[in-house]
mmCIF file of C-alpha atoms and ligand atoms in Angstrom:
data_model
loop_
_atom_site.group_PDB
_atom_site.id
_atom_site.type_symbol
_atom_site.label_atom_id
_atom_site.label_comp_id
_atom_site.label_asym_id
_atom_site.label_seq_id
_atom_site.Cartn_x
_atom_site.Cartn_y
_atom_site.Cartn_z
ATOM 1 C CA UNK A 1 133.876 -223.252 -61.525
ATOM 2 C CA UNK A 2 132.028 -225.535 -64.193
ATOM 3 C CA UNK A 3 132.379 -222.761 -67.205
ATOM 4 C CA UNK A 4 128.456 -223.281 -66.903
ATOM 5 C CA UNK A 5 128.068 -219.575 -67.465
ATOM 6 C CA UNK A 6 130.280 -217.753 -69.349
ATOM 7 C CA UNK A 7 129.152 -214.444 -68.333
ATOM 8 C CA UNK A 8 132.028 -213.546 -65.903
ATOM 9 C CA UNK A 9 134.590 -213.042 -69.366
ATOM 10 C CA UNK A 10 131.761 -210.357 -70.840
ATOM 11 C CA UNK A 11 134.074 -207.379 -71.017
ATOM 12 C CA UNK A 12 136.742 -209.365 -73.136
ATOM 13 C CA UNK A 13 133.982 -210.182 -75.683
ATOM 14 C CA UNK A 14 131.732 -207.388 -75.324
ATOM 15 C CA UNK A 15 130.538 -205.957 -78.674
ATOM 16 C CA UNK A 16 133.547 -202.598 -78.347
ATOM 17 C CA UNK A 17 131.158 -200.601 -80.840
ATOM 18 C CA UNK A 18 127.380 -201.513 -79.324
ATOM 19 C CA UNK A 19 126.155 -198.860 -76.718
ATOM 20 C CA UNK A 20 126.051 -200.511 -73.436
ATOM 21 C CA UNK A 21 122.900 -202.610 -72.191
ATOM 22 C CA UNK A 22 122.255 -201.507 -68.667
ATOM 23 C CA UNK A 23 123.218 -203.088 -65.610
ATOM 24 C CA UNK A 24 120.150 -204.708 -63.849
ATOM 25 C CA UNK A 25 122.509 -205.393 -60.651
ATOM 26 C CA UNK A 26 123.285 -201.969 -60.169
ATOM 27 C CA UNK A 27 119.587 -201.261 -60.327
ATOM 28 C CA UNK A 28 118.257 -203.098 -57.870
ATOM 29 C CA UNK A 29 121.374 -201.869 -55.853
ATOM 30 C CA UNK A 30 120.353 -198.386 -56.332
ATOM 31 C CA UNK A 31 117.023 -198.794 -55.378
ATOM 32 C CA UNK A 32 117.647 -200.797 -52.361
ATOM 33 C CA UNK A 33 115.389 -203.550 -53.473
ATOM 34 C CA UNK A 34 115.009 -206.035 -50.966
ATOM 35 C CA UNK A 35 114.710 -209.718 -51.019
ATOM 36 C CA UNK A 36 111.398 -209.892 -50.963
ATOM 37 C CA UNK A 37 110.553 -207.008 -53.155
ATOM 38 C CA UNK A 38 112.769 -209.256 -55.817
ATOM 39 C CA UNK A 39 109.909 -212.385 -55.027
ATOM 40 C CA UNK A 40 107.165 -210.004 -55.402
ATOM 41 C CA UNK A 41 108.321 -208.541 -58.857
ATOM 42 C CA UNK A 42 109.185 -212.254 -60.043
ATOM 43 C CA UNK A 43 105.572 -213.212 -58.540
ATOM 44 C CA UNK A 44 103.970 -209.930 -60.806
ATOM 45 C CA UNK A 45 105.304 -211.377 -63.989
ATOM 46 C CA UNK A 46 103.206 -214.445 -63.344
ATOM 47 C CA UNK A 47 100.083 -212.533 -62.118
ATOM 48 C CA UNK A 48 100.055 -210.043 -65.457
ATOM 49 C CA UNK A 49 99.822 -213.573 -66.731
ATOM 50 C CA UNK A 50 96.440 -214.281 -65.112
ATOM 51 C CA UNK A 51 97.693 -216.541 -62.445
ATOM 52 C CA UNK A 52 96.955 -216.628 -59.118
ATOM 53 C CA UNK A 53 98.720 -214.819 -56.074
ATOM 54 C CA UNK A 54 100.929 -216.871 -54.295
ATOM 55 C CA UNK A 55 99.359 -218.738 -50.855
ATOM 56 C CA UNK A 56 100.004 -216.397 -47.699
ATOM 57 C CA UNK A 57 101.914 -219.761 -46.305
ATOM 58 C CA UNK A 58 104.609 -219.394 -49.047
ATOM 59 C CA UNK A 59 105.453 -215.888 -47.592
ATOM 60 C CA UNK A 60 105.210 -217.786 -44.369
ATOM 61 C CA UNK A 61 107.180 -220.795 -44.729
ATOM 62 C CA UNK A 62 109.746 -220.043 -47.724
ATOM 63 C CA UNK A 63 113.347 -218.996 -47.012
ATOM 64 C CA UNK A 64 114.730 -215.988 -48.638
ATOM 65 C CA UNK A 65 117.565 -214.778 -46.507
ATOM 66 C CA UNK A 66 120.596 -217.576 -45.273
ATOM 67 C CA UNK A 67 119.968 -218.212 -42.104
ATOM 68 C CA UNK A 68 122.456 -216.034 -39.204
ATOM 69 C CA UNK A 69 122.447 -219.013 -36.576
ATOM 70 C CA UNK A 70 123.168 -222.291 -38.589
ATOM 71 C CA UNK A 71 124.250 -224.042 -41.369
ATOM 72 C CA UNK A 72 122.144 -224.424 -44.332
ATOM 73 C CA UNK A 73 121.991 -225.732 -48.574
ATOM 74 C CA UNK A 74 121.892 -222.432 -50.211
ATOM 75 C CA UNK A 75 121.636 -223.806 -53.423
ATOM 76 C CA UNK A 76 118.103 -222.804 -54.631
ATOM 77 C CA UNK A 77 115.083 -224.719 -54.881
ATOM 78 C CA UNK A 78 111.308 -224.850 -55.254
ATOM 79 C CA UNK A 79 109.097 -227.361 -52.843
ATOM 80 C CA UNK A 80 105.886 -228.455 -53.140
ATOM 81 C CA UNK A 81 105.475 -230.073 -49.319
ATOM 82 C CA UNK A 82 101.906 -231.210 -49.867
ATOM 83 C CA UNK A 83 101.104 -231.503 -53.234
ATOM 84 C CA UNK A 84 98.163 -229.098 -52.659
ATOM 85 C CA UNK A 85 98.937 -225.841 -51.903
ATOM 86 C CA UNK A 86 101.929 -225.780 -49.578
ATOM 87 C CA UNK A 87 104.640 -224.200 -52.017
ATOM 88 C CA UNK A 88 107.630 -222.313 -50.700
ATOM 89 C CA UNK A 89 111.240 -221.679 -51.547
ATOM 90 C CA UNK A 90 114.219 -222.383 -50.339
ATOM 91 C CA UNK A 91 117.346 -219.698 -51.169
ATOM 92 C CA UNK A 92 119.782 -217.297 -49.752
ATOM 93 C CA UNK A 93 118.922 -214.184 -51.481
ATOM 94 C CA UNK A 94 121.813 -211.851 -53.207
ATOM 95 C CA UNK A 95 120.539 -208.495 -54.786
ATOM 96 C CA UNK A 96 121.925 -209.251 -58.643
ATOM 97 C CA UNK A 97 120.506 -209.603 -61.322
ATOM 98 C CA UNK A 98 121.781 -213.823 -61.173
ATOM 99 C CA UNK A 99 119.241 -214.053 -58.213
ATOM 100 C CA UNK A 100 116.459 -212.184 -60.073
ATOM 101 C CA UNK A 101 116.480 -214.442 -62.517
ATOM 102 C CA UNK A 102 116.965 -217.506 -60.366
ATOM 103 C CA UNK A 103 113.993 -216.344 -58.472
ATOM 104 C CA UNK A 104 111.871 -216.683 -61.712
ATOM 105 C CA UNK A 105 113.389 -219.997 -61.944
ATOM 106 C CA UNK A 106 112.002 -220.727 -58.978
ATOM 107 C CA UNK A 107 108.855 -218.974 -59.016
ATOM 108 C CA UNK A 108 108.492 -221.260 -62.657
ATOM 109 C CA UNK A 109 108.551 -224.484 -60.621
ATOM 110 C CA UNK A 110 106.184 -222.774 -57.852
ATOM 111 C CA UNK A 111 103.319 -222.169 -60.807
ATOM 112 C CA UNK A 112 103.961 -225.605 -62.289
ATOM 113 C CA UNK A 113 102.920 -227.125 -58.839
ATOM 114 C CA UNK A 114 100.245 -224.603 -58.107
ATOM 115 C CA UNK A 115 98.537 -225.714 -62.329
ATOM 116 C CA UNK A 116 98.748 -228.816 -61.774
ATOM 117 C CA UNK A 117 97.249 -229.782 -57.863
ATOM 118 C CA UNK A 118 94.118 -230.339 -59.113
ATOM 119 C CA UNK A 119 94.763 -233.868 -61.094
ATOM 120 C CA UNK A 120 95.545 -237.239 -58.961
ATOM 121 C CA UNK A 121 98.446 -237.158 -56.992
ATOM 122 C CA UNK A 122 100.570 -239.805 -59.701
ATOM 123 C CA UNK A 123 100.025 -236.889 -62.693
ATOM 124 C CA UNK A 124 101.497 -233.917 -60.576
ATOM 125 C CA UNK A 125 104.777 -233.528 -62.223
ATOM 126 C CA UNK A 126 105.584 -231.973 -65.457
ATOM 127 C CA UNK A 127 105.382 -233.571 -68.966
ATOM 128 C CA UNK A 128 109.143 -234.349 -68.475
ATOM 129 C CA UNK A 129 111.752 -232.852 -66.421
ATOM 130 C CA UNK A 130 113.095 -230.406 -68.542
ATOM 131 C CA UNK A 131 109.198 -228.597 -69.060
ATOM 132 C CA UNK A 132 109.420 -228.055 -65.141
ATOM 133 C CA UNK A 133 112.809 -226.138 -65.468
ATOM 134 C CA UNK A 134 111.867 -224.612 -68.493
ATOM 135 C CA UNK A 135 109.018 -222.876 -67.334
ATOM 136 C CA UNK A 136 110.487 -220.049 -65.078
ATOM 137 C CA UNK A 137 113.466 -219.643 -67.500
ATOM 138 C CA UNK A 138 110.501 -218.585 -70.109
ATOM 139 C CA UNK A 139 109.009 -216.146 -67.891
ATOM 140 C CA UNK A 140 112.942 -214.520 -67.452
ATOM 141 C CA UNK A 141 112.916 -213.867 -71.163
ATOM 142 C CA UNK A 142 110.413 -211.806 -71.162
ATOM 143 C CA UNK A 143 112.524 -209.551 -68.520
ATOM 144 C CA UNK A 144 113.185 -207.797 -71.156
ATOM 145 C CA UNK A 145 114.376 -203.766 -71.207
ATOM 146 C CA UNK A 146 110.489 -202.553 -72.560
ATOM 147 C CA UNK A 147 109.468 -204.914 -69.694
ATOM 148 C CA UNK A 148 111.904 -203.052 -67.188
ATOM 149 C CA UNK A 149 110.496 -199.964 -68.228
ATOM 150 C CA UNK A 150 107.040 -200.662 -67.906
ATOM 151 C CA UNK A 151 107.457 -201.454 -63.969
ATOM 152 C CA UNK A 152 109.494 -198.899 -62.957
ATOM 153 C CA UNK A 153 112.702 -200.256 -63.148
ATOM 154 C CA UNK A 154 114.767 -198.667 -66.024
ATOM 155 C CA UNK A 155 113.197 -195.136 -66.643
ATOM 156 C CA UNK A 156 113.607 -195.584 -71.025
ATOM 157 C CA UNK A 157 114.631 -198.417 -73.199
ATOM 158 C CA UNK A 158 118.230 -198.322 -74.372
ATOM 159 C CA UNK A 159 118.898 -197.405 -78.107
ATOM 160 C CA UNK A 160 117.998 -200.125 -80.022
ATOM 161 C CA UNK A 161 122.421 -201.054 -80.663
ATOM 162 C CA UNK A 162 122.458 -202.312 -76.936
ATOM 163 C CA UNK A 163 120.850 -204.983 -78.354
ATOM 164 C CA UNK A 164 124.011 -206.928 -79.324
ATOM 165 C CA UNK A 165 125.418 -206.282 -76.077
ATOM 166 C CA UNK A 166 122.637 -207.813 -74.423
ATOM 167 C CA UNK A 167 122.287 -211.224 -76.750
ATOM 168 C CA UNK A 168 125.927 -211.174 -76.354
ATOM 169 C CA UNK A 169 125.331 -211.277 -72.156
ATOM 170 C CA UNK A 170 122.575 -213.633 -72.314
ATOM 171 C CA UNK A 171 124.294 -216.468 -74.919
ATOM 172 C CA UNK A 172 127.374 -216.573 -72.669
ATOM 173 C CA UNK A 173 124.784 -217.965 -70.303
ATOM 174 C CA UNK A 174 122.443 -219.761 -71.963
ATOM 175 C CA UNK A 175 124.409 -220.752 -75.301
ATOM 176 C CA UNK A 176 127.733 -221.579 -73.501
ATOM 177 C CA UNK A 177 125.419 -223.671 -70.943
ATOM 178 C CA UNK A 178 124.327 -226.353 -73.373
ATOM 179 C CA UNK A 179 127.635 -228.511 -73.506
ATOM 180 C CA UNK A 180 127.831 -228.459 -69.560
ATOM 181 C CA UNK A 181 124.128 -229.163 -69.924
ATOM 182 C CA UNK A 182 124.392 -232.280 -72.054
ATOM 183 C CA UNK A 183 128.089 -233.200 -70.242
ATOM 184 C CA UNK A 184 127.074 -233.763 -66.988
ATOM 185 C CA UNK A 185 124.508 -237.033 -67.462
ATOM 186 C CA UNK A 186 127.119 -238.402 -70.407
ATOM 187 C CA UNK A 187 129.637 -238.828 -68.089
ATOM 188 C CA UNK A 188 127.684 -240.205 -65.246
ATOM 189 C CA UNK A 189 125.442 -242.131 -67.190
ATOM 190 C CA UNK A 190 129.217 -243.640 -68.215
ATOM 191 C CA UNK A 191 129.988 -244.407 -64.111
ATOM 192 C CA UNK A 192 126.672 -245.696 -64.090
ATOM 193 C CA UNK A 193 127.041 -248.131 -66.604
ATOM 194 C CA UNK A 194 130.594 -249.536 -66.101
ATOM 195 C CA UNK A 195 132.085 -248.357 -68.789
ATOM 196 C CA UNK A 196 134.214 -245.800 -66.957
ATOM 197 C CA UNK A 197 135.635 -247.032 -64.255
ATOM 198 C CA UNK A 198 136.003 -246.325 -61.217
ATOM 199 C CA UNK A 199 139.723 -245.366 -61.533
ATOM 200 C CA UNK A 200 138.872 -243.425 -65.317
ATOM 201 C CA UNK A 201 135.649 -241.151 -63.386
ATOM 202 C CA UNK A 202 138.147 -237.783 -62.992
ATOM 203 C CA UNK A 203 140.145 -238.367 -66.129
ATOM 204 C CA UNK A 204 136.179 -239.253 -68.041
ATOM 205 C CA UNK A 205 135.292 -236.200 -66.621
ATOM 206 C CA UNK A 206 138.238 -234.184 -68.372
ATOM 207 C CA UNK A 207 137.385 -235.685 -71.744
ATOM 208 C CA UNK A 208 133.837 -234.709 -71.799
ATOM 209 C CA UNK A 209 134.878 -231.039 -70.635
ATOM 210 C CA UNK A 210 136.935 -230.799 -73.258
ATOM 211 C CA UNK A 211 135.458 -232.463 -75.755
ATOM 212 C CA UNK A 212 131.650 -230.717 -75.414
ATOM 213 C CA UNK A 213 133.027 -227.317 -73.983
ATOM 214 C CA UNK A 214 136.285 -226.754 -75.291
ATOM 215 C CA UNK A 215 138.001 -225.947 -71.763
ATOM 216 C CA UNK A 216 140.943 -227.841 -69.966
ATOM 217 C CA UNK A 217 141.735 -227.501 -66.135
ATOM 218 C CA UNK A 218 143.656 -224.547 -65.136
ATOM 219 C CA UNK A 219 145.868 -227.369 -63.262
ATOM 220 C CA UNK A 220 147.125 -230.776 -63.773
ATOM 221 C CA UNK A 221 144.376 -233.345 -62.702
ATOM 222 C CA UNK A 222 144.486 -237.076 -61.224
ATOM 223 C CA UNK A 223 142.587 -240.022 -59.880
ATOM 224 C CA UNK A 224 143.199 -238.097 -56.572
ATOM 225 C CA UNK A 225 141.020 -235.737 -57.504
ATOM 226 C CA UNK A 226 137.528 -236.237 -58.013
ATOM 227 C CA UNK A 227 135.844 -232.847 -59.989
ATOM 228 C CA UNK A 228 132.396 -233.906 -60.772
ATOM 229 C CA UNK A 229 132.070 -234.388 -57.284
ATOM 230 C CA UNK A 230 132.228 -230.111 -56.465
ATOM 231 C CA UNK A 231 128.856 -230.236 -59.022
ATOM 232 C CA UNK A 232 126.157 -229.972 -56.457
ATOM 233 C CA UNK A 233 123.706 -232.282 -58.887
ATOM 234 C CA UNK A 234 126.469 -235.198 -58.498
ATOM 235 C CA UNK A 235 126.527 -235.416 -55.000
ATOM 236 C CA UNK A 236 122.846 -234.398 -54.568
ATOM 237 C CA UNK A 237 121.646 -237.391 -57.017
ATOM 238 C CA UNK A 238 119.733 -234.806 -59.227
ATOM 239 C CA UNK A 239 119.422 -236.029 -62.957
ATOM 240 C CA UNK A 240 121.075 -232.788 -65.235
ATOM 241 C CA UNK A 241 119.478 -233.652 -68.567
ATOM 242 C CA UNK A 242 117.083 -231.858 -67.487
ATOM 243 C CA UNK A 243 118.762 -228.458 -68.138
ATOM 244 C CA UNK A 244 120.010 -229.240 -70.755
ATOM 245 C CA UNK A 245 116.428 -230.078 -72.654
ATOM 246 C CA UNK A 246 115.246 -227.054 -70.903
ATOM 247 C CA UNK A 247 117.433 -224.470 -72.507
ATOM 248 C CA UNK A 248 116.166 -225.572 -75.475
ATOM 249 C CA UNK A 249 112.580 -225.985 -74.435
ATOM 250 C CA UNK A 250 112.735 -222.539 -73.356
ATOM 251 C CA UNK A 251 113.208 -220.374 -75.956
ATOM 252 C CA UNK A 252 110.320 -222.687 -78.189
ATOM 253 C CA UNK A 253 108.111 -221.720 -75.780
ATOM 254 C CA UNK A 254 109.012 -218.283 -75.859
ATOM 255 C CA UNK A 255 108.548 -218.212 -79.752
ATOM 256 C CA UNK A 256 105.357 -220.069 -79.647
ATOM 257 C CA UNK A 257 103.889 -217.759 -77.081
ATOM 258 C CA UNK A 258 105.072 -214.527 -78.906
ATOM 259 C CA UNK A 259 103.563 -216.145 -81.938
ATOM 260 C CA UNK A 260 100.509 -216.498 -80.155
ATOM 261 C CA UNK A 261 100.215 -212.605 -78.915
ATOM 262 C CA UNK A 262 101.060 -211.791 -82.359
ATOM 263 C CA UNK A 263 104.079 -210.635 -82.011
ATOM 264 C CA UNK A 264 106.350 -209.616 -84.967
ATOM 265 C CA UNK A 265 109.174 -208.208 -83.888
ATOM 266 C CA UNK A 266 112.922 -209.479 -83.246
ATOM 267 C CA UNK A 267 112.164 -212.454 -81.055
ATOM 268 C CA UNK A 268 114.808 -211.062 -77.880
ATOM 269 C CA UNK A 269 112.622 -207.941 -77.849
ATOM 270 C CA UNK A 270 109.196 -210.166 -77.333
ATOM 271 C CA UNK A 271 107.927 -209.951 -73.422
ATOM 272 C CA UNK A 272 105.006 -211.709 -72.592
ATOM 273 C CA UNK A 273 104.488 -209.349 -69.413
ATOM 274 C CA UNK A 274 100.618 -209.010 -69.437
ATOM 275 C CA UNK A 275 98.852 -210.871 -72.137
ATOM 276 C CA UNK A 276 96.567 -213.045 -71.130
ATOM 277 C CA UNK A 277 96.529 -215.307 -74.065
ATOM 278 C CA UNK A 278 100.100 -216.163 -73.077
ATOM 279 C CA UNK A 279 98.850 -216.876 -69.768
ATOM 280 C CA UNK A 280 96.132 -218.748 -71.161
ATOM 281 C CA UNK A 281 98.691 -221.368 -73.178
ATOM 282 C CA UNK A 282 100.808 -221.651 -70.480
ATOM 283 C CA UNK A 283 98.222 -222.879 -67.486
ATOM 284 C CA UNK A 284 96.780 -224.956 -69.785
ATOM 285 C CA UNK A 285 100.170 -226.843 -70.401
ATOM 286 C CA UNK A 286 100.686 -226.816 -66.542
ATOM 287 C CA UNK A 287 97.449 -227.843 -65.829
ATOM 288 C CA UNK A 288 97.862 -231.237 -67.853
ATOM 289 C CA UNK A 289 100.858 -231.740 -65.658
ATOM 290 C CA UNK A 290 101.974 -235.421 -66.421
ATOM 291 C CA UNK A 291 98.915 -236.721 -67.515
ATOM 292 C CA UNK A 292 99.347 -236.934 -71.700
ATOM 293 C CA UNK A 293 102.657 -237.820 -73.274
ATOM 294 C CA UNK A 294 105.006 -234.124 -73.295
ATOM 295 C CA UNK A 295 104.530 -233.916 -76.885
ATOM 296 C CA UNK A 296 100.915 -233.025 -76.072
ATOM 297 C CA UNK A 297 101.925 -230.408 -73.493
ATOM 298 C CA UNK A 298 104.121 -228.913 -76.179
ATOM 299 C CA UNK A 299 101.601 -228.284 -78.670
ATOM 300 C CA UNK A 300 99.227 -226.796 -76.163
ATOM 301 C CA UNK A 301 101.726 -223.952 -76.406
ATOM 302 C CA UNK A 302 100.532 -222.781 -80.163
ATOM 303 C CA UNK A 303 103.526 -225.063 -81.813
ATOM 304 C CA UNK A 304 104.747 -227.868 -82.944
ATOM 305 C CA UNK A 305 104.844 -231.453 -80.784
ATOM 306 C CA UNK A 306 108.402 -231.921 -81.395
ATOM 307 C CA UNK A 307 111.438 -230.390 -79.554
ATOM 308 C CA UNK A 308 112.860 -227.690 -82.169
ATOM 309 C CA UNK A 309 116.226 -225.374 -81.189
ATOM 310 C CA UNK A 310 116.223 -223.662 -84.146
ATOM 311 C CA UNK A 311 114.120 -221.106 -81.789
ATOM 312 C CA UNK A 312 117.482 -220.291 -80.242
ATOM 313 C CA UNK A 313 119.173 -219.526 -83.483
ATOM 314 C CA UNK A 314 115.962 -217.571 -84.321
ATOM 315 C CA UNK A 315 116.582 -215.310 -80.972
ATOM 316 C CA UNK A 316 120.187 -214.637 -81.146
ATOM 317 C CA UNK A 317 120.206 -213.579 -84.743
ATOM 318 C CA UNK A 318 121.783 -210.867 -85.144
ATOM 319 C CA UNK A 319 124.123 -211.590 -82.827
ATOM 320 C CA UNK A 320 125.359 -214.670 -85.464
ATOM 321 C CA UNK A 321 125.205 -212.273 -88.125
ATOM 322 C CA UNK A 322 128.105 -210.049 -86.090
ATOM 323 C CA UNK A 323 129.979 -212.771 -85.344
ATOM 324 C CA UNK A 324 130.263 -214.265 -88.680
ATOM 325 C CA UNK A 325 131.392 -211.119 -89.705
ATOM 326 C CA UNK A 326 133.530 -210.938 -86.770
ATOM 327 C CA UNK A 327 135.176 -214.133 -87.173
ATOM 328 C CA UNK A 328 135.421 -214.218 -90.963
ATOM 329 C CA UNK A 329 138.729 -215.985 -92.205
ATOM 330 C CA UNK A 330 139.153 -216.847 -88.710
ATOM 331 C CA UNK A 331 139.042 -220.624 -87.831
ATOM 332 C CA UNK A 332 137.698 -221.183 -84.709
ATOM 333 C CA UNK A 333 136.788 -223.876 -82.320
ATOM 334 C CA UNK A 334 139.446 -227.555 -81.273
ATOM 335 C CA UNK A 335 139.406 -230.686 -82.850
HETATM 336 ZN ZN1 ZN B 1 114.963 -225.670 -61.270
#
């Protein structure tokens, strides 16, 4: 609905000459994975990491299925209800591979509170709010097909050209995400500051969707109608920066922890599944929680202390390479 995820218009722009990835949905489908099974692979990633098992109370207490008998807020969330070790989540399960990965989301937010209980109550957060969304998202790029294979899920690797096929599936989520990412506080930092008013907030709205993604609305659009509103953040009072510095975030950590395994290969074929020096880094970052300047927590990673995206051009490589080649002579993009 926001064009936050491209992924749906995949077999338009699918790489025609790439073997096909493999289709993680239909997997779990075939197997008859249930909800639960999904938590406990998702909770494996972080345990090959060194971290602890979840508390028996999140198993308890969390919500996995949508409830038959009343109403609830599917959208997904992590909770930390005591700042010690009451953690659960909160989420209406569907078997796809969009819930697999939310549930390492999820799970990413679960570990962060876990790390960091131990420090006074004022310094359990992350460094900033986009290391605390970040974290999870990490841990899902390591879901990679090697990664698949090694628990039982894919029975061999595909041939090395599904590899475009897959970059290509992942950047129309996390690539075409950034402008939504970035759109969402400009134009309510705008309402917040008066200088779109009140009568301008659907048409502001417009601007910035056009301007940072490139789309326009499949109908005409007033002041009767109020689209930022249908963005569950809006309503909900949830700041969306966040997101947007944690797409970034994400795949520096990635690098700096495949860096620190010693890992040499093409950076989308790097999983961190099992190595404990990756582990290492990361509870060490979490375990500082909010109590050193993020710039700190960065480094703790292997890196440097400053935000960097050129790790995102770094891991969809050679997908740029095919679609310069693609899109030679072609202009492309609006004004
Ligand atoms: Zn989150």
């Amino acid at each position: 609905m926001w064009a936050q995820s491209w992924s749906n218009v995949f077999d338009l722009v699918a790489p025609e000459a790439a073997a096909p990835g493999y289709d993680l949905t239909e997997i779990l489908r075939e197997r008859q994975t249930s909800e639960r099974e999904m938590v406990e692979i998702a909770e494996g990633f972080f345990t090959s990491l060194g971290m602890e098992e979840l508390p028996e109370t999140f198993w308890r207490r969390s919500q996995f299925l949508r409830p038959r008998d009343r109403d609830v807020v599917c959208h997904a969330s992590a909770w930390h209800l005591d700042l010690d070790e009451d953690v659960r989540i909160k989420m209406c399960i569907q078997i796809n591979a969009e819930d697999f990965s939310t549930i390492h989301h999820e799970l990413g937010h679960t570990y962060y509170q876990l790390g960091y209980r131990e420090l006074p109550p004022l310094f359990r957060d992350s460094a900033n709010d986009g290391f605390h969304e970040a974290l999870g998202d990490t841990i899902s790029l390591s879901v990679t097909p090697g990664y698949l294979v090694d628990i039982g899920l894919l029975d061999e690797e595909p041939p090395a050209e599904a590899d475009l096929s897959l970059l290509m599936r992942m950047a129309l989520d996390k690539v075409a995400f950034l402008p939504f990412g970035l759109l969402v506080d400009r134009w309510r930092w705008g309402v917040f500051s008066g200088e779109t008013p009140p009568e301008e907030y659907n048409a502001a709205w417009w601007r910035l969707r056009e301007q940072y993604q490139g789309v326009t609305a499949p109908s005409a659009r007033t002041e009767e109608d109020f689209d930022p509103g249908a963005k569950y953040h809006v309503p909900g009072n949830t700041p969306y920066t966040r997101y947007f510095l944690a797409h970034i975030l994400q795949f520096q950590f990635h690098r700096d922890l495949c860096a620190a395994i010693g890992y040499e290969g093409p950076l989308h074929r790097c999983s961190i599944y099992g190595e404990e020096e990756a582990g290492r880094r990361l509870r060490e970052m979490m375990a500082m929680g909010l109590s050193r300047p993020w710039p700190e927590a960065l480094e703790a990673m292997g890196g440097s202390s400053e935000m960097d995206a050129t790790a995102i051009l770094d891991y969809f490589a050679p997908l740029a390479d095919w679609l310069k080649e693609r899109n030679a002579g072609r202009s492309c993009g609006w004004s």
